[in-house]
Amino acid sequence: MKKKWKAFIRAIVFVAKDCPAVWPVTLLTAALEAAYPYINIILSAEILTEITSSTRDMERLLFLAALLVTMEFLGSCCVQFCSQLLNCLQYMVMAHLDESVVIKGWGMDYTLLCDPKIHEQQNTISHWFFWKGMVAMITQFRRLIGALVSIGISVALTVELFAARAAGDSMGARLVNHWTFPALFLLFFGLSTAYNIWSGSRFQKGTYQMEQDEKAPMNQAEELMKACCAEYQRGKDVRIFHAQGMLLGKFQELCEAIVGSRKKAKVSFRRTLVLSELLSRIFGIAVYLFAGLKTLYGAFGVGSLLKYTGMVTQFGDGIVAMVQTIDEMLQNGSYLADYFDYQDTKNITADAALPVAPEIREDYEFEFRHVTFTYPGAAGPSLRDISCKFRKGEKIAVVGRNGSGKTTFIKLLCRLYDPQEGQILLNGVDIREYRYEEYLRFFSTVFQDYHIFAFTLGENVAAESDYSRKRAARALENAGFGPRLRTMPQGLDTQLFKNFYEDGVELSGGEGQKVAIARCLYKDAPHAVLDEPTAALDAVAEADIYQRMNQFVQGKGAIYISHRLSSCHFCSRILVFDNGTLAETGTHEELLRAEGLYWKLWNAQAKYYQEERSEKSHRRRRF
Ligand code: ADP
């Protein structure tokens, strides 16, 4: 509970800081909305009183009618204007919230980002943005303030109703003037409000539970929706493998889970809702009768009867709205707490304070010292007791079978994960001690699963919107993308992919890799890391790229992971990984002489190429 209140206060402050106009506009809108129905109630009552009066004053009657029409018109305009303004402000808050979630996600440690719990938190927060959390809190405040204003006016009218005394000394007049009526009124009012609060809190708990139950299936259903139709790139496999049936089945399963949790919740809530509704209606009828009796015994005129009965409806609605809104606010506290939990997720990397001095770029050495690493949730380590050193100017090749730990090795080097055992050192200092942002600037990378954004080509190369066009064009040229660039009429401004633009250009796998390599060249960091950067390129293009890369990394450090061992020839040293361990290390010649794993892999690939070559010449002879 304390956590919810804390979240509540933080949310109010957040909104006030983010968009200072929100709270005053909420207050004004709510007050206007609540007061608006009373214009009609009070002025109609006055008009009716005037009509039924024996000393009817036509001038006053006309004035009241004109006042009613004018006030209703002006009131309606003001309510509409404020309501639309508030809606606009709420969208602004929502956009900023969305932004804050994304910014937090970008700044989060990579390990946390891979955590399914964080993924679910992000999905849930963005899914509920308008219905729950901070934006909903503004709507709730609007309703609560409105309810309070309405109750306030109604209380004033209620006091007036009880204060108006029936004339005469008849039995009926004495009865309606008796103090037991206000006492009964208060008692009934207190009881029905208490019941409403109790049933509302049950409802609130049930709703929250229901929403928790349907959170996971809802998020998964959304992902599936994207996979099925929203992202056209994924549509290929769906069609070729006729996966529609399987996807639809899974989608239906998820929808059934969502509907099931709703059905279950509804059955248990229905009874309390019916009783609460019944109580407020009985209360309304009682006040109706009481005001009617007072009119009969001459406490006030027919016009006032209209005013008091109108007031009863507003009073009842105000009470129900207040109780429901307080319930919703309590429930919403959990969503606010979810949001702040996400925002408060602490980065481990944030603690490091040591700057990466510029001199380090001039002369550096990395050392893996007995490094062992297990992925979160994995059964066993992906890397075991890895020890090796490499320094500026060295070109290191990392080879090994699939799953032997090559990519994990570079992920640790780039500090996307921290090892559980051992240390990675840069110039003798544990990399965990360096400022994370500065440490990351040390690397230019091309990962296997590089990502090309649906932005312009130039933005993809520079990873920013304000970039040097000359450098970007040169990087593309050096990455072997030059001929393709020259076919693009809009050059660097060519929009990639068709997600947002009809004339967006699709890239082949090889072209995409070249753009990723160009991004790596553009960054011009001291150390290049390339994880199978040429997997989608043919052997000629690969040789060409490696040659260009070699020129670029002259004097810098570089690590290459490649499945084609022939590409590693030019590297000064080769690290051979096997099943999470560093099995061998040495130059190409040394490793061949040792006749170990590298030698085996080399011979296997050489055999494959020889077979391929003899197959081709055989075919040539036949045709
Ligand atoms: P390589 O690059 O040599 O093909 P990886 O370093 O990608 O191998 O993977 C090494 C091992 O770690 C594999 O067994 C793989 O299944 C496992 N692995 C890779 N990424 C993850 C991850 N995010 N979570 C759990 N295990 C992973």
XYZ file of C-alpha atoms and ligand atoms in Angstrom:
650
model
C 0.000 0.000 0.000
C 2.818 2.357 0.965
C 4.458 1.622 -2.374
C 1.243 2.553 -4.200
C 0.959 5.879 -2.369
C 4.579 6.673 -3.078
C 4.019 5.889 -6.745
C 0.921 8.056 -6.686
C 2.750 11.093 -5.346
C 5.627 10.558 -7.776
C 3.127 10.361 -10.638
C 1.457 13.642 -9.634
C 4.850 15.350 -9.480
C 5.925 13.751 -12.786
C 2.831 15.068 -14.582
C 3.195 18.509 -12.992
C 6.788 18.746 -14.169
C 6.207 17.205 -17.568
C 3.226 19.343 -18.493
C 2.507 22.068 -15.901
C -0.828 23.031 -17.510
C -2.364 19.614 -16.829
C -3.444 20.054 -13.207
C -5.008 23.546 -13.512
C -6.860 22.472 -16.683
C -8.024 19.255 -14.969
C -9.358 21.274 -12.043
C -11.151 23.736 -14.286
C -12.622 21.065 -16.574
C -13.842 18.984 -13.654
C -15.415 21.958 -11.874
C -17.148 23.161 -15.056
C -18.399 19.667 -15.917
C -19.784 19.169 -12.421
C -21.411 22.575 -12.171
C -22.921 22.474 -15.662
C -26.009 20.286 -14.895
C -26.885 22.566 -11.961
C -27.424 25.500 -14.341
C -30.409 23.635 -15.706
C -31.568 22.279 -12.342
C -31.448 25.620 -10.518
C -32.680 27.921 -13.310
C -35.475 25.534 -14.416
C -36.627 25.387 -10.800
C -36.644 29.199 -10.670
C -38.627 29.373 -13.926
C -41.160 26.820 -12.684
C -41.506 28.659 -9.385
C -42.124 31.891 -11.293
C -44.692 30.256 -13.612
C -46.629 28.701 -10.732
C -46.410 31.869 -8.608
C -49.608 33.862 -8.087
C -47.603 37.095 -8.677
C -46.063 35.927 -11.921
C -43.556 38.456 -13.319
C -43.249 38.027 -17.106
C -40.144 40.189 -17.331
C -38.332 38.092 -14.751
C -39.565 34.944 -16.461
C -38.112 36.063 -19.791
C -34.893 37.094 -18.104
C -34.594 33.660 -16.455
C -35.291 31.857 -19.741
C -32.662 33.968 -21.559
C -30.219 33.412 -18.713
C -30.815 29.646 -18.865
C -30.201 29.482 -22.614
C -27.122 31.737 -22.455
C -25.600 29.956 -19.464
C -26.214 26.539 -21.008
C -24.645 27.666 -24.272
C -21.615 29.273 -22.626
C -21.254 26.390 -20.153
C -21.375 23.823 -22.940
C -18.743 25.735 -24.977
C -16.442 26.048 -21.960
C -16.831 22.370 -21.038
C -16.112 21.282 -24.637
C -13.101 23.554 -24.938
C -11.552 22.516 -21.616
C -12.278 18.872 -22.251
C -10.534 18.945 -25.637
C -7.626 20.895 -24.243
C -7.215 18.357 -21.451
C -7.402 15.508 -23.923
C -4.622 17.120 -25.915
C -2.492 17.556 -22.810
C -3.077 13.915 -21.884
C -1.797 12.834 -25.293
C 1.280 14.953 -24.692
C 1.893 13.258 -21.356
C 1.359 9.875 -23.030
C 3.895 10.676 -25.743
C 6.448 11.734 -23.128
C 5.788 8.591 -21.127
C 6.270 6.457 -24.204
C 9.511 8.293 -24.806
C 10.635 7.774 -21.216
C 10.076 4.006 -21.503
C 12.059 3.826 -24.730
C 14.877 6.016 -23.384
C 15.069 3.879 -20.265
C 15.189 0.755 -22.455
C 18.037 2.171 -24.520
C 20.038 3.076 -21.460
C 19.457 -0.259 -19.787
C 22.211 -2.830 -19.367
C 22.030 -5.301 -22.219
C 21.667 -8.176 -19.719
C 18.534 -6.561 -18.308
C 17.145 -5.987 -21.777
C 17.368 -9.723 -22.454
C 15.396 -10.442 -19.272
C 11.844 -11.615 -20.187
C 10.523 -9.845 -17.064
C 11.736 -6.477 -18.331
C 10.329 -7.247 -21.761
C 6.953 -7.957 -20.212
C 7.112 -4.779 -18.102
C 7.792 -2.695 -21.229
C 4.966 -4.324 -23.133
C 2.521 -3.922 -20.270
C 3.352 -0.295 -19.609
C 3.005 0.703 -23.254
C -0.098 -1.450 -23.707
C -1.956 0.263 -20.872
C -0.704 3.760 -21.504
C -4.041 5.438 -22.025
C -6.223 3.240 -19.824
C -4.013 2.860 -16.792
C -1.084 4.555 -15.169
C -0.402 8.252 -15.409
C -2.729 9.285 -18.211
C -5.613 7.429 -16.579
C -4.711 9.111 -13.291
C -5.452 12.515 -14.863
C -8.882 11.275 -16.019
C -9.499 9.859 -12.560
C -8.612 13.151 -10.911
C -10.963 14.904 -13.294
C -13.772 12.566 -12.296
C -12.967 12.759 -8.597
C -12.860 16.551 -8.587
C -16.083 16.590 -10.599
C -17.719 14.206 -8.131
C -16.563 16.290 -5.165
C -17.865 19.534 -6.687
C -21.147 17.821 -7.480
C -21.396 16.418 -3.946
C -20.538 19.838 -2.513
C -23.362 21.562 -4.408
C -25.718 18.709 -3.536
C -24.859 18.942 0.158
C -25.667 22.654 0.099
C -29.015 21.877 -1.533
C -29.633 19.030 0.932
C -29.118 21.389 3.858
C -31.564 23.750 2.183
C -34.019 20.852 1.716
C -33.926 19.931 5.402
C -33.888 23.530 6.560
C -37.065 24.407 4.634
C -39.796 23.847 7.195
C -43.301 22.702 6.396
C -45.880 25.298 7.357
C -48.571 24.717 9.959
C -48.900 22.369 12.889
C -50.539 19.404 11.246
C -49.383 15.864 11.971
C -47.836 15.580 8.479
C -46.011 18.918 8.791
C -44.572 17.937 12.167
C -43.491 14.601 10.769
C -41.555 16.032 7.814
C -39.964 18.674 10.068
C -38.786 16.036 12.573
C -35.037 15.578 13.092
C -35.284 11.804 12.451
C -35.439 12.460 8.717
C -32.024 14.100 8.448
C -30.688 11.437 10.834
C -32.126 8.607 8.714
C -30.850 10.352 5.612
C -27.346 10.483 7.068
C -27.517 6.865 8.279
C -28.690 5.489 4.969
C -26.267 7.649 3.101
C -23.394 6.448 5.323
C -24.370 2.781 4.980
C -24.771 2.806 1.220
C -21.502 4.712 0.785
C -19.694 2.230 3.042
C -21.150 -0.664 1.070
C -20.139 0.948 -2.211
C -16.598 1.421 -0.954
C -16.380 -2.180 0.261
C -17.804 -3.707 -2.922
C -15.695 -1.344 -5.022
C -12.493 -2.431 -3.326
C -13.421 -6.091 -3.966
C -14.053 -5.196 -7.557
C -10.786 -3.335 -7.738
C -8.781 -6.298 -6.398
C -10.554 -8.663 -8.780
C -9.973 -6.403 -11.765
C -6.287 -6.043 -10.995
C -5.949 -9.816 -10.643
C -7.818 -10.317 -13.898
C -5.565 -7.888 -15.695
C -2.496 -9.592 -14.244
C -3.825 -12.943 -15.512
C -4.376 -11.655 -19.000
C -1.159 -9.629 -19.195
C 1.052 -12.419 -20.526
C -1.431 -13.764 -23.129
C -2.219 -10.209 -24.240
C 1.442 -9.347 -24.806
C 2.033 -12.611 -26.644
C -1.067 -12.066 -28.785
C 0.264 -8.650 -29.780
C 3.624 -10.150 -30.748
C 1.835 -12.755 -32.823
C -0.255 -10.116 -34.541
C 2.953 -8.425 -35.600
C 4.463 -11.706 -36.741
C 1.356 -12.651 -38.715
C 0.667 -9.481 -40.602
C 2.210 -6.230 -39.391
C 5.846 -6.929 -40.317
C 6.032 -7.867 -43.947
C 9.624 -9.148 -43.670
C 8.391 -11.983 -41.457
C 5.595 -12.792 -43.867
C 7.879 -14.832 -46.156
C 8.339 -17.788 -43.843
C 4.696 -17.676 -42.803
C 3.628 -18.125 -46.420
C 6.252 -20.567 -47.662
C 5.841 -22.887 -44.684
C 2.069 -22.402 -44.534
C 2.417 -21.444 -40.894
C -0.879 -19.484 -40.899
C -2.795 -22.390 -39.346
C -0.306 -22.836 -36.531
C -0.176 -19.083 -35.844
C -3.942 -18.766 -35.901
C -4.272 -21.712 -33.493
C -1.820 -20.092 -31.074
C -3.569 -16.748 -31.450
C -6.931 -18.315 -30.662
C -5.482 -20.078 -27.616
C -4.231 -16.743 -26.307
C -7.545 -15.020 -27.009
C -9.373 -17.793 -25.155
C -7.103 -17.273 -22.149
C -7.902 -13.526 -22.186
C -11.653 -14.031 -22.591
C -11.584 -16.787 -19.922
C -10.070 -14.496 -17.298
C -12.662 -11.797 -18.141
C -15.569 -14.245 -17.875
C -14.358 -15.585 -14.539
C -14.025 -12.094 -13.110
C -17.414 -10.876 -14.360
C -19.392 -13.658 -12.674
C -18.050 -12.827 -9.229
C -18.440 -9.053 -9.625
C -21.998 -9.006 -10.868
C -23.750 -9.518 -7.498
C -22.016 -6.663 -5.679
C -22.614 -4.296 -8.575
C -26.356 -5.057 -8.661
C -26.735 -4.494 -4.904
C -24.786 -1.250 -4.993
C -26.947 0.047 -7.842
C -30.114 -1.010 -5.991
C -29.076 0.831 -2.813
C -28.492 4.104 -4.615
C -31.878 3.849 -6.363
C -33.714 3.164 -3.072
C -31.964 6.172 -1.615
C -33.066 8.279 -4.577
C -36.718 7.211 -4.182
C -36.650 7.964 -0.439
C -35.409 11.524 -1.019
C -37.945 11.943 -3.824
C -40.778 10.999 -1.453
C -39.463 13.222 1.299
C -39.149 16.278 -0.979
C -42.624 15.546 -2.364
C -44.090 15.474 1.138
C -42.381 18.760 1.990
C -43.882 20.342 -1.124
C -47.315 19.013 -0.171
C -46.980 20.514 3.310
C -45.882 23.846 1.861
C -42.174 23.895 2.791
C -41.369 25.066 -0.771
C -42.933 25.366 -4.229
C -43.106 22.936 -7.152
C -40.051 24.584 -8.730
C -37.951 23.726 -5.719
C -39.225 20.140 -5.855
C -37.696 19.958 -9.324
C -34.453 21.382 -7.960
C -34.237 18.902 -5.063
C -35.150 15.834 -7.072
C -32.655 16.854 -9.749
C -30.129 17.298 -6.977
C -30.791 13.739 -5.751
C -29.788 12.277 -9.112
C -26.621 14.380 -9.138
C -25.870 13.535 -5.508
C -26.304 9.791 -6.108
C -24.223 9.906 -9.273
C -21.594 12.021 -7.520
C -21.281 9.544 -4.661
C -21.078 6.532 -6.981
C -18.552 8.337 -9.200
C -16.467 9.325 -6.169
C -16.386 5.804 -4.751
C -15.695 4.181 -8.104
C -13.000 6.690 -8.908
C -11.280 6.176 -5.556
C -11.351 2.420 -6.241
C -9.944 2.902 -9.690
C -7.260 5.166 -8.294
C -6.254 2.546 -5.749
C -6.110 -0.042 -8.474
C -4.218 2.333 -10.717
C -1.613 2.724 -7.970
C -0.360 -0.765 -8.903
C 0.175 0.309 -12.505
C 1.932 3.473 -11.405
C 4.136 1.348 -9.155
C 4.861 -0.950 -12.145
C 5.955 2.064 -14.170
C 8.258 3.388 -11.473
C 9.638 -0.115 -10.804
C 10.643 -0.231 -14.458
C 12.090 3.283 -14.358
C 13.986 2.493 -11.142
C 15.631 -0.639 -12.563
C 19.251 -0.071 -11.731
C 22.078 -0.579 -14.188
C 25.075 -2.394 -12.805
C 27.259 -0.668 -15.372
C 26.250 2.763 -14.038
C 28.505 2.390 -10.986
C 31.770 2.524 -12.933
C 33.462 5.920 -12.808
C 36.936 5.536 -14.301
C 37.317 7.564 -17.529
C 38.857 5.889 -20.574
C 41.819 8.239 -20.960
C 42.615 9.344 -24.552
C 46.141 7.898 -24.186
C 44.632 4.421 -23.871
C 43.521 4.668 -27.486
C 47.139 5.102 -28.510
C 48.423 1.989 -26.816
C 46.217 -0.626 -25.305
C 46.084 -4.283 -24.422
C 43.086 -6.459 -23.615
C 43.414 -9.470 -21.397
C 40.903 -12.232 -20.653
C 41.965 -13.752 -17.348
C 40.314 -17.099 -16.506
C 36.942 -15.886 -17.745
C 33.909 -18.117 -17.248
C 30.452 -17.025 -18.315
C 26.963 -18.517 -18.134
C 23.981 -16.806 -19.817
C 21.183 -15.854 -17.392
C 18.913 -18.859 -17.001
C 21.236 -21.200 -18.981
C 22.037 -24.666 -17.613
C 25.807 -24.430 -18.049
C 28.572 -22.011 -18.996
C 29.002 -20.937 -22.615
C 32.612 -19.955 -21.950
C 34.980 -21.691 -19.555
C 38.279 -20.470 -18.173
C 39.251 -18.318 -21.150
C 42.646 -16.643 -20.936
C 44.223 -14.661 -23.754
C 45.728 -11.256 -24.585
C 45.654 -9.046 -27.662
C 46.809 -5.517 -28.241
C 46.560 -2.538 -30.539
C 47.606 -3.303 -34.099
C 46.910 -7.030 -33.781
C 44.393 -8.709 -36.041
C 42.869 -11.660 -34.289
C 40.766 -14.351 -35.947
C 38.305 -16.272 -33.806
C 37.248 -19.598 -35.291
C 35.448 -22.735 -34.165
C 32.360 -24.807 -34.774
C 28.865 -23.330 -34.363
C 27.967 -22.814 -30.722
C 31.590 -23.009 -29.554
C 31.383 -19.579 -27.872
C 32.882 -17.173 -30.437
C 30.079 -14.595 -30.340
C 29.838 -14.865 -26.570
C 33.554 -14.057 -26.407
C 33.080 -10.755 -28.231
C 29.877 -9.931 -26.353
C 31.911 -10.113 -23.153
C 34.684 -8.035 -24.680
C 32.138 -5.340 -25.625
C 30.701 -5.602 -22.113
C 27.215 -6.564 -23.210
C 27.490 -9.121 -20.418
C 29.794 -9.401 -17.412
C 31.540 -12.696 -16.642
C 30.661 -14.508 -13.425
C 34.252 -15.630 -12.907
C 37.561 -14.154 -13.969
C 38.281 -10.695 -15.332
C 38.586 -8.837 -18.600
C 41.244 -6.151 -18.361
C 42.042 -3.119 -20.472
C 45.578 -1.969 -19.789
C 45.549 -3.940 -16.554
C 42.269 -2.440 -15.255
C 39.064 -4.471 -14.990
C 36.735 -3.170 -17.718
C 33.926 -3.010 -15.113
C 35.725 -0.042 -13.596
C 35.594 2.097 -16.751
C 32.711 4.421 -17.535
C 30.417 2.260 -19.593
C 29.594 4.801 -22.304
C 33.246 5.650 -22.822
C 34.236 2.009 -22.887
C 31.655 1.271 -25.583
C 33.114 4.061 -27.737
C 36.195 1.895 -28.002
C 34.505 -0.521 -30.391
C 33.141 -0.563 -33.910
C 31.167 -3.738 -34.408
C 29.312 -5.756 -37.011
C 27.316 -8.427 -35.254
C 25.846 -11.448 -37.008
C 22.372 -10.175 -36.233
C 23.159 -6.539 -37.135
C 20.127 -4.334 -37.532
C 19.339 -1.980 -40.397
C 16.703 0.593 -39.459
C 13.836 1.672 -41.692
C 15.500 5.118 -41.986
C 17.609 6.616 -44.757
C 20.774 4.935 -45.942
C 22.949 7.778 -44.601
C 21.300 7.677 -41.175
C 21.889 3.941 -41.031
C 25.583 4.398 -41.752
C 26.140 7.279 -39.335
C 23.668 6.078 -36.672
C 22.579 9.707 -36.325
C 20.511 12.189 -38.310
C 23.063 14.976 -38.368
C 26.049 13.370 -40.066
C 28.953 13.981 -42.411
C 27.743 12.990 -45.875
C 31.297 12.807 -47.186
C 32.372 10.345 -44.502
C 29.210 8.276 -44.912
C 29.698 8.007 -48.684
C 33.363 7.052 -48.178
C 32.426 4.398 -45.599
C 29.894 2.900 -48.025
C 32.494 2.937 -50.798
C 35.038 1.186 -48.554
C 32.454 -1.380 -47.528
C 31.953 -2.299 -51.193
C 28.529 -0.619 -51.427
C 29.730 2.064 -53.896
C 28.304 0.559 -57.134
C 24.892 0.033 -55.494
C 24.920 3.559 -54.041
C 25.435 4.977 -57.521
C 22.255 3.250 -58.714
C 20.226 5.004 -56.023
C 18.788 8.317 -57.339
C 18.443 9.716 -53.848
C 21.842 8.471 -52.735
C 22.354 8.726 -48.998
C 18.786 10.004 -48.605
C 17.336 6.772 -49.973
C 14.722 5.452 -47.597
C 15.386 1.830 -46.663
C 12.597 -0.761 -46.489
C 8.943 -0.323 -47.177
C 7.685 -0.138 -43.573
C 6.922 3.574 -43.812
C 7.533 4.623 -47.431
C 6.173 3.101 -50.606
C 9.359 3.917 -52.512
C 11.580 2.475 -49.737
C 14.405 0.318 -51.067
C 14.805 -3.315 -50.044
C 18.362 -4.536 -49.455
C 19.626 -8.033 -50.162
C 21.355 -9.903 -47.318
C 24.786 -9.085 -48.757
C 23.905 -5.409 -49.284
C 22.622 -5.179 -45.733
C 25.913 -6.571 -44.475
C 27.838 -4.005 -46.482
C 25.776 -1.198 -44.911
C 26.515 -2.681 -41.478
C 30.220 -2.765 -42.333
C 30.004 0.854 -43.540
C 28.494 1.784 -40.156
C 31.441 0.092 -38.485
C 33.888 2.028 -40.702
C 32.074 5.336 -40.146
C 32.398 5.066 -36.366
C 36.172 4.803 -36.723
C 36.685 3.403 -33.209
C 40.073 2.131 -31.998
C 39.017 -1.528 -32.075
C 36.940 -3.256 -34.758
C 34.960 -6.385 -33.969
C 33.373 -8.262 -36.842
C 31.253 -11.316 -36.189
C 30.930 -13.158 -39.506
C 30.545 -9.833 -41.306
C 30.615 -11.462 -44.710
C 28.410 -14.527 -44.153
C 25.933 -13.351 -46.787
C 28.610 -12.413 -49.322
C 30.141 -14.621 -51.994
C 33.818 -15.566 -51.729
C 34.992 -12.837 -54.172
C 33.074 -10.090 -52.385
C 34.375 -11.428 -49.069
C 38.004 -11.287 -50.191
C 37.425 -7.753 -51.457
C 35.849 -6.618 -48.167
C 38.589 -8.160 -46.059
C 41.214 -6.396 -48.111
C 39.450 -3.059 -47.642
C 38.892 -3.739 -43.951
C 42.537 -4.525 -43.576
C 43.473 -1.135 -44.971
C 41.026 0.537 -42.635
C 42.214 -1.210 -39.478
C 45.878 -0.514 -40.267
C 47.472 0.258 -36.937
C 44.235 -0.470 -35.046
C 43.094 -3.635 -33.342
C 40.570 -5.977 -34.944
C 38.833 -9.227 -34.165
C 37.282 -11.248 -36.957
C 34.967 -14.181 -36.555
C 34.614 -16.077 -39.785
C 33.325 -19.446 -40.805
C 35.650 -19.433 -43.839
C 39.044 -20.271 -42.415
C 40.735 -19.122 -45.615
C 39.666 -15.577 -44.722
C 41.776 -15.673 -41.562
C 45.074 -16.033 -43.357
C 46.025 -12.425 -42.966
C 45.383 -12.353 -39.191
C 48.367 -12.172 -36.902
C 46.887 -14.738 -34.518
C 44.036 -17.229 -34.520
C 42.015 -18.264 -31.442
C 40.305 -21.625 -31.875
C 37.244 -22.171 -29.698
C 35.808 -25.562 -28.926
C 32.777 -26.188 -26.759
C 33.200 -23.004 -24.719
C 36.957 -23.369 -24.208
C 39.927 -21.800 -25.951
C 41.343 -24.978 -27.494
C 44.264 -23.602 -29.525
C 45.982 -20.366 -30.345
C 48.720 -19.461 -32.843
C 49.374 -18.355 -36.407
C 47.843 -20.179 -39.361
C 51.098 -22.063 -40.031
C 51.687 -22.935 -36.374
C 48.179 -24.312 -36.012
C 48.430 -26.391 -39.167
C 51.718 -27.829 -37.966
C 50.145 -28.724 -34.631
C 47.577 -30.891 -36.470
C 44.903 -30.174 -33.857
C 41.324 -28.901 -34.168
C 42.230 -26.036 -36.519
C 44.011 -28.460 -38.812
C 40.877 -30.682 -38.826
C 38.573 -27.770 -39.589
C 40.934 -26.495 -42.264
C 41.150 -29.886 -43.990
C 37.379 -30.335 -43.823
C 36.840 -26.974 -45.521
C 39.665 -27.568 -48.035
C 38.064 -30.933 -48.930
C 34.732 -29.212 -49.415
C 36.233 -26.601 -51.727
C 38.199 -29.256 -53.643
C 35.025 -31.325 -54.072
C 33.145 -28.274 -55.174
C 35.857 -27.401 -57.674
C 36.087 -30.953 -59.156
C 32.267 -31.099 -59.334
C 32.257 -27.853 -61.330
C 34.978 -29.027 -63.744
C 33.150 -32.351 -64.150
C 29.984 -30.476 -65.056
C 31.901 -28.284 -67.455
C 33.272 -31.400 -69.216
C 29.774 -32.825 -69.601
C 28.279 -29.750 -71.242
P 29.149 -19.240 -31.766
O 29.265 -17.773 -31.970
O 30.471 -19.908 -31.624
O 28.304 -19.922 -32.788
P 27.712 -18.488 -29.365
O 28.742 -17.738 -28.590
O 26.703 -17.731 -30.071
O 28.441 -19.515 -30.356
O 26.976 -19.486 -28.372
C 27.688 -20.299 -27.449
C 26.655 -21.073 -26.621
O 25.896 -20.144 -25.840
C 25.666 -21.857 -27.464
O 25.473 -23.098 -26.836
C 24.401 -21.034 -27.425
O 23.279 -21.848 -27.463
C 24.504 -20.347 -26.080
N 23.869 -19.028 -26.109
C 24.100 -18.031 -26.979
N 23.348 -16.948 -26.687
C 22.611 -17.285 -25.605
C 21.632 -16.600 -24.814
N 21.284 -15.341 -25.066
N 21.086 -17.258 -23.775
C 21.450 -18.526 -23.491
N 22.359 -19.219 -24.182
C 22.939 -18.621 -25.237
